[in-house]
Short mmCIF file of C-alpha atoms in Angstrom, two decimals:
data_model
loop_
_atom_site.label_atom_id
_atom_site.label_comp_id
_atom_site.label_asym_id
_atom_site.label_seq_id
_atom_site.Cartn_x
_atom_site.Cartn_y
_atom_site.Cartn_z
CA UNK I 1 91.15 113.53 100.22
CA UNK I 2 92.67 111.94 97.15
CA UNK I 3 93.85 108.37 96.97
CA UNK I 4 96.74 107.25 94.83
CA UNK I 5 95.56 104.72 92.30
CA UNK I 6 98.41 102.33 91.53
CA UNK I 7 99.47 102.54 87.93
CA UNK I 8 97.67 105.83 87.19
CA UNK I 9 100.84 107.88 87.25
CA UNK I 10 104.03 106.75 85.63
CA UNK I 11 104.68 104.30 82.86
CA UNK I 12 102.14 101.82 81.57
CA UNK I 13 104.44 98.93 82.43
CA UNK I 14 105.30 98.96 86.18
CA UNK I 15 108.48 97.02 85.50
CA UNK I 16 110.23 98.37 82.41
CA UNK I 17 110.73 95.80 79.70
CA UNK I 18 108.33 93.24 81.20
CA UNK I 19 104.97 92.79 79.49
CA UNK I 20 101.83 93.23 81.58
CA UNK I 21 100.73 89.66 80.78
CA UNK I 22 103.91 88.29 82.34
CA UNK I 23 103.41 90.42 85.45
CA UNK I 24 99.86 89.12 85.86
CA UNK I 25 101.14 85.53 85.94
CA UNK I 26 104.20 86.11 88.10
CA UNK I 27 103.30 88.88 90.52
CA UNK I 28 100.51 89.01 93.06
CA UNK I 29 100.59 92.80 92.93
CA UNK I 30 101.48 93.63 89.30
CA UNK I 31 100.81 97.35 89.69
CA UNK I 32 103.95 97.65 91.80
CA UNK I 33 105.95 94.66 90.59
CA UNK I 34 106.00 92.99 94.00
CA UNK I 35 107.21 89.42 93.54
CA UNK I 36 105.10 86.69 95.01
CA UNK I 37 102.21 84.84 93.41
CA UNK I 38 101.39 83.30 96.76
CA UNK I 39 101.56 79.56 97.22
CA UNK I 40 99.25 77.74 99.63
CA UNK I 41 101.41 74.64 100.00
CA UNK I 42 103.16 76.09 103.04
CA UNK I 43 99.78 76.69 104.69
CA UNK I 44 98.67 73.13 104.06
CA UNK I 45 101.87 71.76 105.56
CA UNK I 46 101.49 73.92 108.67
CA UNK I 47 97.81 73.06 108.99
CA UNK I 48 98.75 69.39 108.97
CA UNK I 49 100.98 70.09 111.98
CA UNK I 50 98.08 71.87 113.68
CA UNK I 51 95.75 68.96 112.96
CA UNK I 52 98.19 66.49 114.52
CA UNK I 53 98.51 68.79 117.54
CA UNK I 54 94.72 69.02 117.89
CA UNK I 55 94.33 65.24 117.82
CA UNK I 56 97.06 64.91 120.44
CA UNK I 57 95.50 67.37 122.91
CA UNK I 58 92.03 65.85 122.39
CA UNK I 59 93.41 62.43 123.25
CA UNK I 60 95.12 63.82 126.32
CA UNK I 61 91.90 65.54 127.45
CA UNK I 62 89.85 62.40 126.84
CA UNK I 63 92.27 60.32 128.89
CA UNK I 64 92.15 62.76 131.83
CA UNK I 65 88.45 63.70 131.71
CA UNK I 66 86.21 61.76 129.36
CA UNK I 67 83.16 63.78 130.40
CA UNK I 68 84.68 66.91 128.87
CA UNK I 69 84.16 65.38 125.39
CA UNK I 70 80.53 64.38 125.77
CA UNK I 71 77.23 65.79 126.99
CA UNK I 72 77.25 69.18 128.67
CA UNK I 73 81.03 69.19 128.85
CA UNK I 74 81.29 68.92 125.08
CA UNK I 75 78.68 71.67 124.57
CA UNK I 76 80.56 74.01 126.88
CA UNK I 77 83.79 73.23 125.06
CA UNK I 78 82.19 73.94 121.67
CA UNK I 79 80.80 77.29 122.82
CA UNK I 80 84.24 78.23 124.09
CA UNK I 81 85.65 77.32 120.68
CA UNK I 82 83.07 79.51 118.93
CA UNK I 83 83.64 82.47 121.29
CA UNK I 84 87.42 82.42 120.88
CA UNK I 85 86.98 81.58 117.21
CA UNK I 86 84.93 84.71 116.57
CA UNK I 87 87.64 86.79 118.25
CA UNK I 88 90.31 85.06 116.16
CA UNK I 89 88.27 85.66 113.01
CA UNK I 90 87.96 89.32 113.96
CA UNK I 91 91.70 89.64 114.46
CA UNK I 92 92.49 87.57 111.37
CA UNK I 93 90.16 89.59 109.15
CA UNK I 94 91.86 92.82 110.12
CA UNK I 95 95.29 91.19 109.84
CA UNK I 96 94.51 90.11 106.27
CA UNK I 97 93.97 93.74 105.31
CA UNK I 98 97.24 94.81 106.99
CA UNK I 99 95.31 96.95 109.52
CA UNK I 100 95.12 94.85 112.67
CA UNK I 101 92.33 95.75 115.08
CA UNK I 102 93.73 95.68 118.63
CA UNK I 103 90.41 96.79 120.10
CA UNK I 104 88.72 93.39 119.64
CA UNK I 105 89.41 92.30 123.23
CA UNK I 106 88.07 95.40 124.96
CA UNK I 107 85.06 95.40 122.63
CA UNK I 108 84.32 91.79 123.60
CA UNK I 109 84.52 92.56 127.32
CA UNK I 110 82.33 95.65 126.93
CA UNK I 111 79.76 93.61 125.01
CA UNK I 112 79.85 90.90 127.67
CA UNK I 113 79.21 93.46 130.41
CA UNK I 114 76.38 95.05 128.44
CA UNK I 115 74.76 91.69 127.75
CA UNK I 116 75.09 90.66 131.40
CA UNK I 117 73.35 93.85 132.53
CA UNK I 118 70.66 94.09 129.84
CA UNK I 119 70.08 90.40 129.13
CA UNK I 120 66.96 90.25 131.26
CA UNK I 121 65.22 92.42 128.64
CA UNK I 122 65.64 89.64 126.10
CA UNK I 123 68.44 88.65 123.74
CA UNK I 124 67.15 90.75 120.84
CA UNK I 125 66.66 93.88 122.95
CA UNK I 126 70.16 93.53 124.42
CA UNK I 127 71.89 92.72 121.11
CA UNK I 128 70.40 95.51 119.01
CA UNK I 129 72.07 98.48 120.77
CA UNK I 130 75.31 96.51 121.14
CA UNK I 131 75.32 95.71 117.43
CA UNK I 132 74.64 99.33 116.53
CA UNK I 133 77.37 100.61 118.84
CA UNK I 134 79.88 98.10 117.44
CA UNK I 135 79.07 99.07 113.85
CA UNK I 136 79.33 102.81 114.56
CA UNK I 137 82.54 102.37 116.56
CA UNK I 138 84.05 100.18 113.85
CA UNK I 139 83.12 102.75 111.22
CA UNK I 140 84.77 105.54 113.22
CA UNK I 141 87.91 103.42 113.54
CA UNK I 142 87.84 102.64 109.84
CA UNK I 143 87.54 106.30 108.88
CA UNK I 144 90.50 107.17 111.10
CA UNK I 145 92.62 104.48 109.46
CA UNK I 146 91.75 104.99 105.79
CA UNK I 147 91.19 108.77 105.73
CA UNK I 148 94.22 109.72 107.81
CA UNK I 149 96.10 106.72 106.37
CA UNK I 150 97.60 105.72 109.72
CA UNK I 151 98.58 102.23 110.94
CA UNK I 152 95.64 100.16 112.10
CA UNK I 153 97.39 99.02 115.27
CA UNK I 154 97.87 102.62 116.44
CA UNK I 155 94.33 103.78 115.68
CA UNK I 156 92.75 100.65 117.17
CA UNK I 157 94.90 100.97 120.29
CA UNK I 158 93.46 104.45 120.79
CA UNK I 159 89.98 103.02 120.25
CA UNK I 160 90.73 100.29 122.79
CA UNK I 161 91.62 102.97 125.32
CA UNK I 162 88.23 104.59 124.82
CA UNK I 163 86.43 101.26 125.29
CA UNK I 164 88.44 100.55 128.44
CA UNK I 165 87.22 103.85 129.87
CA UNK I 166 83.67 102.52 129.41
CA UNK I 167 84.62 99.24 131.08
CA UNK I 168 86.26 100.93 134.09
CA UNK I 169 82.99 102.61 134.98
CA UNK I 170 82.12 99.29 136.63
CA UNK I 171 84.02 98.51 139.79
CA UNK I 172 82.43 95.14 140.57
CA UNK I 173 81.70 91.96 138.61
CA UNK I 174 78.36 91.87 136.82
CA UNK I 175 76.12 88.82 137.15
CA UNK I 176 74.60 87.52 133.92
CA UNK I 177 70.85 88.15 133.97
CA UNK I 178 70.05 86.81 130.52
CA UNK I 179 67.99 83.69 129.91
CA UNK I 180 69.85 82.86 126.69
CA UNK I 181 71.61 79.50 126.94
CA UNK I 182 74.06 78.85 124.07
CA UNK I 183 74.46 75.20 125.11
CA UNK I 184 71.17 74.32 123.44
CA UNK I 185 72.53 75.39 120.05
CA UNK I 186 76.21 74.60 120.65
CA UNK I 187 76.52 72.25 117.68
CA UNK I 188 74.84 74.71 115.31
CA UNK I 189 77.04 77.53 116.55
CA UNK I 190 80.14 75.43 116.02
CA UNK I 191 79.02 74.36 112.56
CA UNK I 192 78.35 77.97 111.58
CA UNK I 193 81.71 79.14 112.88
CA UNK I 194 83.55 76.31 111.14
CA UNK I 195 81.78 77.05 107.86
CA UNK I 196 82.60 80.76 108.02
CA UNK I 197 86.23 80.11 108.95
CA UNK I 198 86.84 77.50 106.24
CA UNK I 199 84.90 79.28 103.49
CA UNK I 200 86.70 82.51 104.33
CA UNK I 201 90.01 80.70 104.01
CA UNK I 202 89.00 79.15 100.70
CA UNK I 203 87.95 82.48 99.21
CA UNK I 204 91.09 84.08 100.61
CA UNK I 205 93.18 81.52 98.72
CA UNK I 206 91.79 82.79 95.39
CA UNK I 207 94.36 85.09 93.86
CA UNK I 208 91.92 87.81 92.81
CA UNK I 209 90.26 87.89 96.25
CA UNK I 210 93.60 87.84 98.01
CA UNK I 211 94.80 90.79 95.93
CA UNK I 212 91.75 92.85 96.82
CA UNK I 213 91.76 91.97 100.52
CA UNK I 214 95.47 92.62 100.94
CA UNK I 215 95.60 95.74 98.81
CA UNK I 216 96.16 98.00 101.83
CA UNK I 217 99.45 96.22 102.54
CA UNK I 218 102.26 98.66 101.66
CA UNK I 219 104.68 97.59 98.96
CA UNK I 220 106.86 100.72 98.83
CA UNK I 221 106.70 103.89 100.92
CA UNK I 222 104.04 103.26 103.63
CA UNK I 223 102.95 106.90 103.35
CA UNK I 224 101.73 106.28 99.82
CA UNK I 225 98.01 105.58 99.64
CA UNK I 226 96.96 102.31 98.06
CA UNK I 227 93.83 103.46 96.27
CA UNK I 228 90.11 103.78 96.90
CA UNK I 229 89.51 100.02 96.62
CA UNK I 230 92.04 99.36 99.37
CA UNK I 231 90.40 101.99 101.57
CA UNK I 232 86.90 100.53 101.14
CA UNK I 233 87.99 96.93 101.74
CA UNK I 234 90.01 97.87 104.82
CA UNK I 235 87.14 99.91 106.22
CA UNK I 236 84.72 97.00 105.73
CA UNK I 237 87.18 94.63 107.43
CA UNK I 238 87.54 96.90 110.47
CA UNK I 239 83.78 97.26 110.84
CA UNK I 240 83.32 93.50 110.43
CA UNK I 241 86.04 92.69 112.97
CA UNK I 242 84.43 94.99 115.54
CA UNK I 243 81.03 93.36 115.06
CA UNK I 244 82.54 89.86 115.33
CA UNK I 245 84.26 90.87 118.57
CA UNK I 246 80.93 92.06 119.96
CA UNK I 247 79.30 88.71 119.15
CA UNK I 248 82.20 86.90 120.78
CA UNK I 249 81.66 88.94 123.95
CA UNK I 250 78.00 87.94 124.08
CA UNK I 251 78.96 84.26 123.93
CA UNK I 252 81.63 84.76 126.58
CA UNK I 253 79.03 86.22 128.93
CA UNK I 254 76.36 83.63 128.15
CA UNK I 255 78.80 80.72 128.57
CA UNK I 256 80.46 82.07 131.72
CA UNK I 257 80.19 79.99 134.87
CA UNK I 258 80.10 83.13 137.03
CA UNK I 259 79.79 86.91 136.76
CA UNK I 260 81.58 88.91 134.11
CA UNK I 261 84.71 90.62 135.35
CA UNK I 262 85.31 94.24 134.25
CA UNK I 263 88.86 93.73 132.91
CA UNK I 264 90.66 95.72 130.22
CA UNK I 265 90.28 92.95 127.65
CA UNK I 266 93.77 93.39 126.24
CA UNK I 267 94.55 89.81 127.25
CA UNK I 268 91.76 88.71 124.92
CA UNK I 269 93.29 90.84 122.17
CA UNK I 270 96.67 89.20 122.68
CA UNK I 271 95.10 85.75 122.61
CA UNK I 272 93.00 86.49 119.52
CA UNK I 273 95.89 87.95 117.50
CA UNK I 274 98.19 85.15 118.63
CA UNK I 275 95.72 82.45 117.61
CA UNK I 276 95.09 84.10 114.24
CA UNK I 277 98.81 84.27 113.50
CA UNK I 278 99.30 80.75 114.82
CA UNK I 279 96.73 79.61 112.28
CA UNK I 280 98.83 80.97 109.43
CA UNK I 281 97.65 84.56 108.94
CA UNK I 282 100.62 86.77 108.16
CA UNK I 283 101.34 89.72 110.41
CA UNK I 284 102.08 91.72 107.25
CA UNK I 285 98.66 91.09 105.76
CA UNK I 286 97.23 89.40 102.65
CA UNK I 287 98.56 85.88 103.20
CA UNK I 288 96.59 83.34 105.23
CA UNK I 289 95.60 79.69 105.40
CA UNK I 290 92.38 77.74 104.88
CA UNK I 291 91.80 75.55 107.95
CA UNK I 292 94.42 77.23 110.13
CA UNK I 293 92.16 79.44 112.25
CA UNK I 294 89.74 76.61 113.04
CA UNK I 295 92.54 74.23 113.99
CA UNK I 296 94.49 76.79 116.03
CA UNK I 297 91.40 77.76 118.03
CA UNK I 298 90.69 74.10 118.72
CA UNK I 299 94.24 73.47 119.91
CA UNK I 300 94.20 76.43 122.32
CA UNK I 301 90.74 75.76 123.79
CA UNK I 302 91.32 72.03 124.27
CA UNK I 303 94.73 72.71 125.80
CA UNK I 304 93.18 75.13 128.32
CA UNK I 305 90.55 72.53 129.20
CA UNK I 306 93.26 69.89 129.64
CA UNK I 307 95.29 72.25 131.85
CA UNK I 308 92.20 72.85 134.00
CA UNK I 309 91.79 69.12 134.62
CA UNK I 310 95.33 69.09 136.00
CA UNK I 311 94.61 72.04 138.26
CA UNK I 312 97.09 74.27 136.46
CA UNK I 313 96.55 78.01 136.49
CA UNK I 314 97.27 79.09 132.94
CA UNK I 315 96.14 82.64 132.19
CA UNK I 316 95.25 84.20 128.88
CA UNK I 317 98.38 86.36 129.00
CA UNK I 318 100.55 83.25 129.13
CA UNK I 319 98.76 81.36 126.39
CA UNK I 320 98.37 84.46 124.24
CA UNK I 321 102.04 85.35 124.55
CA UNK I 322 103.09 81.82 123.62
CA UNK I 323 100.69 81.77 120.67
CA UNK I 324 101.91 85.15 119.48
CA UNK I 325 105.54 84.09 119.74
CA UNK I 326 104.85 80.95 117.72
CA UNK I 327 102.76 83.03 115.32
CA UNK I 328 105.72 85.27 114.56
CA UNK I 329 107.69 82.21 113.50
CA UNK I 330 104.75 81.09 111.38
CA UNK I 331 104.58 84.54 109.78
CA UNK I 332 108.22 84.29 108.78
CA UNK I 333 107.60 80.81 107.40
CA UNK I 334 104.58 81.98 105.42
CA UNK I 335 106.32 85.05 104.02
CA UNK I 336 109.48 83.16 103.08
CA UNK I 337 107.81 80.11 101.54
CA UNK I 338 104.59 81.67 100.28
CA UNK I 339 106.20 83.28 97.25
CA UNK I 340 107.61 81.44 94.24
CA UNK I 341 111.29 80.78 93.91
CA UNK I 342 113.20 81.75 90.82
CA UNK I 343 112.84 79.14 88.09
CA UNK I 344 114.48 78.70 84.71
CA UNK I 345 112.78 80.84 82.12
CA UNK I 346 110.54 82.51 84.73
CA UNK I 347 110.71 86.08 85.87
CA UNK I 348 111.34 86.19 89.61
CA UNK I 349 112.85 89.45 90.81
CA UNK I 350 112.81 92.81 89.14
CA UNK I 351 114.11 96.23 89.98
CA UNK I 352 111.57 98.44 91.74
CA UNK I 353 109.37 100.60 89.60
CA UNK I 354 110.24 104.28 89.27
CA UNK I 355 108.41 107.20 90.75
CA UNK I 356 106.84 108.40 87.53
CA UNK I 357 107.83 111.98 86.70
CA UNK I 358 109.87 112.38 89.89
CA UNK I 359 112.60 109.88 89.18
CA UNK I 360 113.31 106.67 87.35
CA UNK I 361 114.21 104.60 90.39
CA UNK I 362 117.35 104.20 92.42
CA UNK I 363 119.35 102.45 89.72
CA UNK I 364 121.70 104.70 87.76
CA UNK I 365 122.95 103.98 84.26
CA UNK I 366 126.31 102.26 84.34
CA UNK I 367 128.98 104.44 82.71
CA UNK I 368 130.88 103.05 79.79
CA UNK I 369 134.50 102.13 80.53
CA UNK I 370 137.12 104.69 79.62
CA UNK I 371 140.03 103.27 77.63
CA UNK I 372 142.44 106.21 77.77
CA UNK I 373 142.55 109.28 79.96
CA UNK I 374 143.02 111.97 79.01
CA UNK I 375 141.46 111.24 75.63
CA UNK I 376 143.77 111.38 72.59
CA UNK I 377 143.78 114.63 70.66
CA UNK I 378 142.81 114.53 66.98
CA UNK I 379 145.68 114.21 64.50
CA UNK I 380 147.07 117.54 63.30
CA UNK I 381 147.49 118.23 59.59
CA UNK I 382 151.08 118.76 58.39
CA UNK I 383 150.14 121.11 55.52
CA UNK I 384 150.23 124.93 55.73
CA UNK I 385 146.78 126.35 56.33
CA UNK I 386 145.54 128.84 53.78
CA UNK I 387 145.72 132.54 54.58
CA UNK I 388 142.17 133.85 55.13
CA UNK I 389 143.15 137.24 53.76
CA UNK I 390 144.39 135.79 50.58
CA UNK I 391 141.76 135.40 47.85
CA UNK I 392 141.88 135.05 44.06
CA UNK I 393 140.58 138.57 43.49
CA UNK I 394 143.46 140.16 45.33
CA UNK I 395 146.58 140.77 43.23
CA UNK I 396 149.81 139.77 44.82
CA UNK I 397 152.18 141.17 42.14
CA UNK I 398 153.29 144.85 41.58
CA UNK I 399 150.77 147.20 40.08
CA UNK I 400 151.82 149.07 36.88
CA UNK I 401 149.90 152.21 36.23
CA UNK I 402 149.41 152.92 32.53
CA UNK I 403 147.81 155.70 30.56
CA UNK I 404 144.49 153.99 30.54
CA UNK I 405 144.47 153.90 34.36
CA UNK I 406 144.61 157.60 34.79
#
């Protein structure tokens, strides 16, 4: 199935009259003339707000329960941060490519149930089939999205339904039989997660990387394919997000205080997508922050721990819904302030590019003003027009026949 390569059909300059060098410096997607060489200042400002919020909730938790920030309490808290952080990374990675994976929650619950049942065989023996199943399932989801060119949320929701069918085969909670204890490596797990989250944000802030990652994001008709590069990157992101969700499920099972409950996992999806958007990842794709995911995960996990010390019953649906609602506001903030404003002497907004040989765009040439209507007739000549039958060789006088004419 063919993929439309941007810029292959149509004019060489996507925006008529604007040199390609100018488009490269002004537009983040020069092949389609979409305005917006993204700015990261808005992300840094929002991440400062998240940092202040994280410090505030940590101080509140320390005042209520100091043991939660040291010893075993701190290790448990860090593992919770890593588990939710992997889910948020999975959701954020798919969000960046404009093909959100809504199956991350069910995949995490299915992996937790599998690890709880097969953990007694050893961590490696339990992880290998789970990793293989996650990779194959993510690949099938990716093929459905990029080959059929359908929205990621719709395809992943269908995949989530299939995973939930697997989960519903269990009618009772499953006790964790594994000997793996993540508390012993809690600090290393947190350091690895923080490094991946921050480095991913740093690379995502590079314009060339951001263009490639967000290439699947539609800029015109969503039915138009965005090219083979966009398909490959989006497929890799969907496979990676599914694998990250599986790893998160293993940590959720290993860090659980009791048996694993066979739930649908959609509450985990809501929480993961909400946290990713709260951290500054745009719901439209491509745009995202640097430290936002790490800080947002920390705020949510510490807040839940603080609520537990007060005896409050705060479910994942409640926190996820609140995070998603705030994330929608953050998305609007990122989209509105993440693109450059018009400046003097700088190209800011252009008319949309045409459709190649089909049309030249929606703009029509402006007709020239008509001075008089009806138009004035040309001036008529006052002289008598010559008779077309009259020529010099014709004689107009009387003919006299002489002797020589006989």
